[in-house]
Amino acid sequence: LPSGGRCAGEPTGQHDCTWSFEDAGEVTLQELESTSPGNDNCCEGRCSNFWHDVLDPNATSNRIAKTEQIFQAKYPNMPVDLPE
């Protein structure tokens, strides 16, 4: 995103205010991968099956759900979904 369009608060649509953001928190890869211990993907001595079936739509939906669950547990006052 062009930095010239960043503004504080709600974007107005003017050339100097087309987008903004608020830090909502983070979910780390380590947190995600720890939800599915296994031997499918190993890094720095930790192995996880979290990424198993990476192209399967159902497995991907499950990974998204786990991410949302972790985020909600860490940040209960923040919305899990973004407005459309």
Short mmCIF file of N, CA and C in Angstrom, two decimals:
data_model
loop_
_atom_site.label_atom_id
_atom_site.label_comp_id
_atom_site.label_asym_id
_atom_site.label_seq_id
_atom_site.Cartn_x
_atom_site.Cartn_y
_atom_site.Cartn_z
N LEU A 1 0.84 -1.18 0.00
CA LEU A 1 0.00 0.00 0.00
C LEU A 1 0.88 1.24 0.00
N PRO A 2 0.51 2.24 -0.75
CA PRO A 2 1.32 3.47 -0.78
C PRO A 2 1.25 4.20 0.56
N SER A 3 2.41 4.53 1.10
CA SER A 3 2.44 5.18 2.41
C SER A 3 1.80 6.57 2.37
N GLY A 4 1.75 7.20 1.21
CA GLY A 4 1.14 8.52 1.12
C GLY A 4 -0.35 8.52 1.40
N GLY A 5 -1.01 7.36 1.29
CA GLY A 5 -2.44 7.28 1.54
C GLY A 5 -2.80 6.85 2.94
N ARG A 6 -1.80 6.58 3.76
CA ARG A 6 -2.07 6.13 5.13
C ARG A 6 -2.53 7.29 6.00
N CYS A 7 -3.58 7.05 6.79
CA CYS A 7 -4.06 8.08 7.71
C CYS A 7 -4.53 7.43 9.00
N ALA A 8 -4.72 8.24 10.01
CA ALA A 8 -5.23 7.75 11.29
C ALA A 8 -6.75 7.76 11.25
N GLY A 9 -7.35 6.77 11.86
CA GLY A 9 -8.80 6.72 11.92
C GLY A 9 -9.41 6.19 10.64
N GLU A 10 -10.67 6.51 10.43
CA GLU A 10 -11.44 6.04 9.27
C GLU A 10 -10.97 6.73 8.00
N PRO A 11 -10.61 5.96 6.95
CA PRO A 11 -10.19 6.58 5.69
C PRO A 11 -11.31 7.43 5.09
N THR A 12 -10.93 8.56 4.54
CA THR A 12 -11.91 9.49 3.96
C THR A 12 -12.04 9.32 2.44
N GLY A 13 -11.06 8.66 1.83
CA GLY A 13 -11.06 8.52 0.38
C GLY A 13 -10.26 9.61 -0.32
N GLN A 14 -9.86 10.63 0.41
CA GLN A 14 -9.01 11.66 -0.15
C GLN A 14 -7.66 11.04 -0.51
N HIS A 15 -6.92 11.66 -1.42
CA HIS A 15 -5.67 11.08 -1.90
C HIS A 15 -4.67 10.82 -0.77
N ASP A 16 -4.76 11.58 0.31
CA ASP A 16 -3.83 11.39 1.42
C ASP A 16 -4.44 10.59 2.58
N CYS A 17 -5.61 9.97 2.35
CA CYS A 17 -6.28 9.21 3.42
C CYS A 17 -7.13 8.10 2.80
N THR A 18 -6.43 7.10 2.22
CA THR A 18 -7.15 6.01 1.57
C THR A 18 -7.12 4.71 2.35
N TRP A 19 -6.27 4.62 3.39
CA TRP A 19 -6.23 3.41 4.20
C TRP A 19 -5.66 3.69 5.58
N SER A 20 -6.01 2.80 6.52
CA SER A 20 -5.47 2.86 7.88
C SER A 20 -5.49 1.44 8.44
N PHE A 21 -4.88 1.26 9.59
CA PHE A 21 -4.91 -0.04 10.25
C PHE A 21 -4.78 0.13 11.74
N GLU A 22 -5.18 -0.91 12.45
CA GLU A 22 -5.04 -0.97 13.89
C GLU A 22 -4.41 -2.32 14.22
N ASP A 23 -3.34 -2.33 14.99
CA ASP A 23 -2.70 -3.57 15.40
C ASP A 23 -3.68 -4.35 16.27
N ALA A 24 -4.03 -5.56 15.83
CA ALA A 24 -5.01 -6.35 16.55
C ALA A 24 -4.38 -7.48 17.35
N GLY A 25 -3.10 -7.71 17.21
CA GLY A 25 -2.43 -8.80 17.89
C GLY A 25 -1.80 -9.74 16.88
N GLU A 26 -1.31 -10.87 17.37
CA GLU A 26 -0.65 -11.81 16.48
C GLU A 26 -0.83 -13.23 16.96
N VAL A 27 -0.78 -14.14 16.03
CA VAL A 27 -0.72 -15.57 16.29
C VAL A 27 0.55 -16.04 15.60
N THR A 28 1.46 -16.65 16.34
CA THR A 28 2.73 -17.05 15.77
C THR A 28 2.63 -18.43 15.10
N LEU A 29 3.56 -18.69 14.20
CA LEU A 29 3.63 -20.01 13.57
C LEU A 29 3.86 -21.09 14.62
N GLN A 30 4.66 -20.81 15.62
CA GLN A 30 4.91 -21.79 16.68
C GLN A 30 3.61 -22.13 17.40
N GLU A 31 2.77 -21.13 17.68
CA GLU A 31 1.49 -21.40 18.33
C GLU A 31 0.60 -22.27 17.45
N LEU A 32 0.56 -21.96 16.16
CA LEU A 32 -0.26 -22.74 15.23
C LEU A 32 0.25 -24.17 15.12
N GLU A 33 1.53 -24.31 14.87
CA GLU A 33 2.10 -25.63 14.65
C GLU A 33 2.04 -26.51 15.90
N SER A 34 2.03 -25.91 17.08
CA SER A 34 1.95 -26.70 18.31
C SER A 34 0.58 -27.34 18.50
N THR A 35 -0.43 -26.91 17.73
CA THR A 35 -1.76 -27.51 17.83
C THR A 35 -1.84 -28.86 17.15
N SER A 36 -0.85 -29.20 16.32
CA SER A 36 -0.86 -30.46 15.57
C SER A 36 0.52 -31.12 15.62
N PRO A 37 0.93 -31.64 16.78
CA PRO A 37 2.23 -32.26 16.84
C PRO A 37 2.31 -33.45 15.88
N GLY A 38 3.48 -33.71 15.39
CA GLY A 38 3.66 -34.83 14.47
C GLY A 38 5.05 -34.82 13.88
N ASN A 39 5.20 -35.41 12.71
CA ASN A 39 6.51 -35.49 12.09
C ASN A 39 6.48 -35.06 10.63
N ASP A 40 5.45 -34.36 10.21
CA ASP A 40 5.29 -33.98 8.81
C ASP A 40 6.19 -32.83 8.40
N ASN A 41 6.38 -31.86 9.26
CA ASN A 41 7.15 -30.67 8.94
C ASN A 41 8.00 -30.33 10.16
N CYS A 42 9.31 -30.36 10.01
CA CYS A 42 10.20 -30.11 11.15
C CYS A 42 11.06 -28.87 10.91
N CYS A 43 11.21 -28.07 11.95
CA CYS A 43 12.03 -26.87 11.90
C CYS A 43 12.58 -26.61 13.30
N GLU A 44 13.88 -26.42 13.39
CA GLU A 44 14.55 -26.14 14.65
C GLU A 44 14.18 -27.14 15.74
N GLY A 45 14.11 -28.42 15.36
CA GLY A 45 13.85 -29.47 16.34
C GLY A 45 12.40 -29.67 16.72
N ARG A 46 11.49 -28.88 16.17
CA ARG A 46 10.07 -29.03 16.45
C ARG A 46 9.39 -29.55 15.18
N CYS A 47 8.53 -30.54 15.35
CA CYS A 47 7.83 -31.13 14.20
C CYS A 47 6.33 -30.95 14.38
N SER A 48 5.63 -30.78 13.26
CA SER A 48 4.19 -30.51 13.29
C SER A 48 3.52 -31.06 12.04
N ASN A 49 2.30 -31.50 12.21
CA ASN A 49 1.46 -31.90 11.07
C ASN A 49 0.47 -30.80 10.69
N PHE A 50 0.67 -29.60 11.23
CA PHE A 50 -0.26 -28.50 10.96
C PHE A 50 -0.42 -28.24 9.47
N TRP A 51 0.64 -28.36 8.71
CA TRP A 51 0.60 -28.03 7.28
C TRP A 51 0.30 -29.25 6.40
N HIS A 52 -0.02 -30.39 7.00
CA HIS A 52 -0.34 -31.60 6.23
C HIS A 52 -1.55 -31.32 5.33
N ASP A 53 -1.54 -31.86 4.13
CA ASP A 53 -2.61 -31.66 3.14
C ASP A 53 -2.80 -30.17 2.83
N VAL A 54 -1.72 -29.50 2.52
CA VAL A 54 -1.74 -28.06 2.33
C VAL A 54 -2.70 -27.61 1.22
N LEU A 55 -2.97 -28.46 0.24
CA LEU A 55 -3.87 -28.08 -0.85
C LEU A 55 -5.30 -28.55 -0.65
N ASP A 56 -5.58 -29.24 0.44
CA ASP A 56 -6.92 -29.75 0.71
C ASP A 56 -7.80 -28.64 1.31
N PRO A 57 -8.93 -28.31 0.67
CA PRO A 57 -9.78 -27.22 1.18
C PRO A 57 -10.29 -27.46 2.61
N ASN A 58 -10.62 -28.69 2.96
CA ASN A 58 -11.09 -28.97 4.32
C ASN A 58 -9.98 -28.78 5.34
N ALA A 59 -8.79 -29.25 5.01
CA ALA A 59 -7.65 -29.07 5.92
C ALA A 59 -7.34 -27.59 6.09
N THR A 60 -7.43 -26.84 5.00
CA THR A 60 -7.20 -25.39 5.07
C THR A 60 -8.24 -24.72 5.94
N SER A 61 -9.50 -25.12 5.80
CA SER A 61 -10.56 -24.56 6.65
C SER A 61 -10.29 -24.85 8.12
N ASN A 62 -9.78 -26.05 8.40
CA ASN A 62 -9.44 -26.40 9.79
C ASN A 62 -8.29 -25.54 10.31
N ARG A 63 -7.30 -25.27 9.46
CA ARG A 63 -6.19 -24.41 9.89
C ARG A 63 -6.69 -22.99 10.19
N ILE A 64 -7.59 -22.50 9.37
CA ILE A 64 -8.17 -21.16 9.62
C ILE A 64 -8.93 -21.16 10.93
N ALA A 65 -9.72 -22.19 11.17
CA ALA A 65 -10.49 -22.27 12.42
C ALA A 65 -9.57 -22.31 13.63
N LYS A 66 -8.47 -23.08 13.55
CA LYS A 66 -7.52 -23.13 14.66
C LYS A 66 -6.89 -21.76 14.90
N THR A 67 -6.57 -21.07 13.81
CA THR A 67 -5.98 -19.74 13.94
C THR A 67 -6.96 -18.79 14.63
N GLU A 68 -8.21 -18.84 14.23
CA GLU A 68 -9.22 -17.98 14.86
C GLU A 68 -9.42 -18.33 16.33
N GLN A 69 -9.39 -19.63 16.66
CA GLN A 69 -9.54 -20.04 18.06
C GLN A 69 -8.39 -19.52 18.92
N ILE A 70 -7.18 -19.62 18.42
CA ILE A 70 -6.03 -19.13 19.17
C ILE A 70 -6.12 -17.62 19.34
N PHE A 71 -6.46 -16.92 18.26
CA PHE A 71 -6.57 -15.46 18.33
C PHE A 71 -7.63 -15.06 19.35
N GLN A 72 -8.80 -15.71 19.31
CA GLN A 72 -9.89 -15.38 20.24
C GLN A 72 -9.48 -15.64 21.68
N ALA A 73 -8.72 -16.71 21.92
CA ALA A 73 -8.27 -17.00 23.28
C ALA A 73 -7.28 -15.95 23.78
N LYS A 74 -6.40 -15.48 22.88
CA LYS A 74 -5.41 -14.48 23.28
C LYS A 74 -5.99 -13.08 23.38
N TYR A 75 -6.96 -12.78 22.53
CA TYR A 75 -7.51 -11.43 22.45
C TYR A 75 -9.04 -11.49 22.49
N PRO A 76 -9.60 -11.82 23.64
CA PRO A 76 -11.06 -12.03 23.72
C PRO A 76 -11.89 -10.78 23.43
N ASN A 77 -11.31 -9.61 23.52
CA ASN A 77 -12.06 -8.37 23.26
C ASN A 77 -11.95 -7.88 21.84
N MET A 78 -11.22 -8.62 21.00
CA MET A 78 -11.06 -8.23 19.60
C MET A 78 -11.94 -9.09 18.72
N PRO A 79 -12.47 -8.53 17.64
CA PRO A 79 -13.27 -9.36 16.72
C PRO A 79 -12.37 -10.35 15.99
N VAL A 80 -12.90 -11.53 15.72
CA VAL A 80 -12.15 -12.55 15.00
C VAL A 80 -12.25 -12.31 13.50
N ASP A 81 -13.42 -11.89 13.05
CA ASP A 81 -13.67 -11.67 11.62
C ASP A 81 -13.52 -10.19 11.30
N LEU A 82 -13.09 -9.93 10.07
CA LEU A 82 -13.03 -8.56 9.58
C LEU A 82 -14.36 -8.21 8.91
N PRO A 83 -14.80 -6.98 9.02
CA PRO A 83 -16.04 -6.60 8.34
C PRO A 83 -15.85 -6.68 6.83
N GLU A 84 -16.93 -7.02 6.15
CA GLU A 84 -16.85 -7.10 4.68
C GLU A 84 -17.13 -5.77 4.04
#
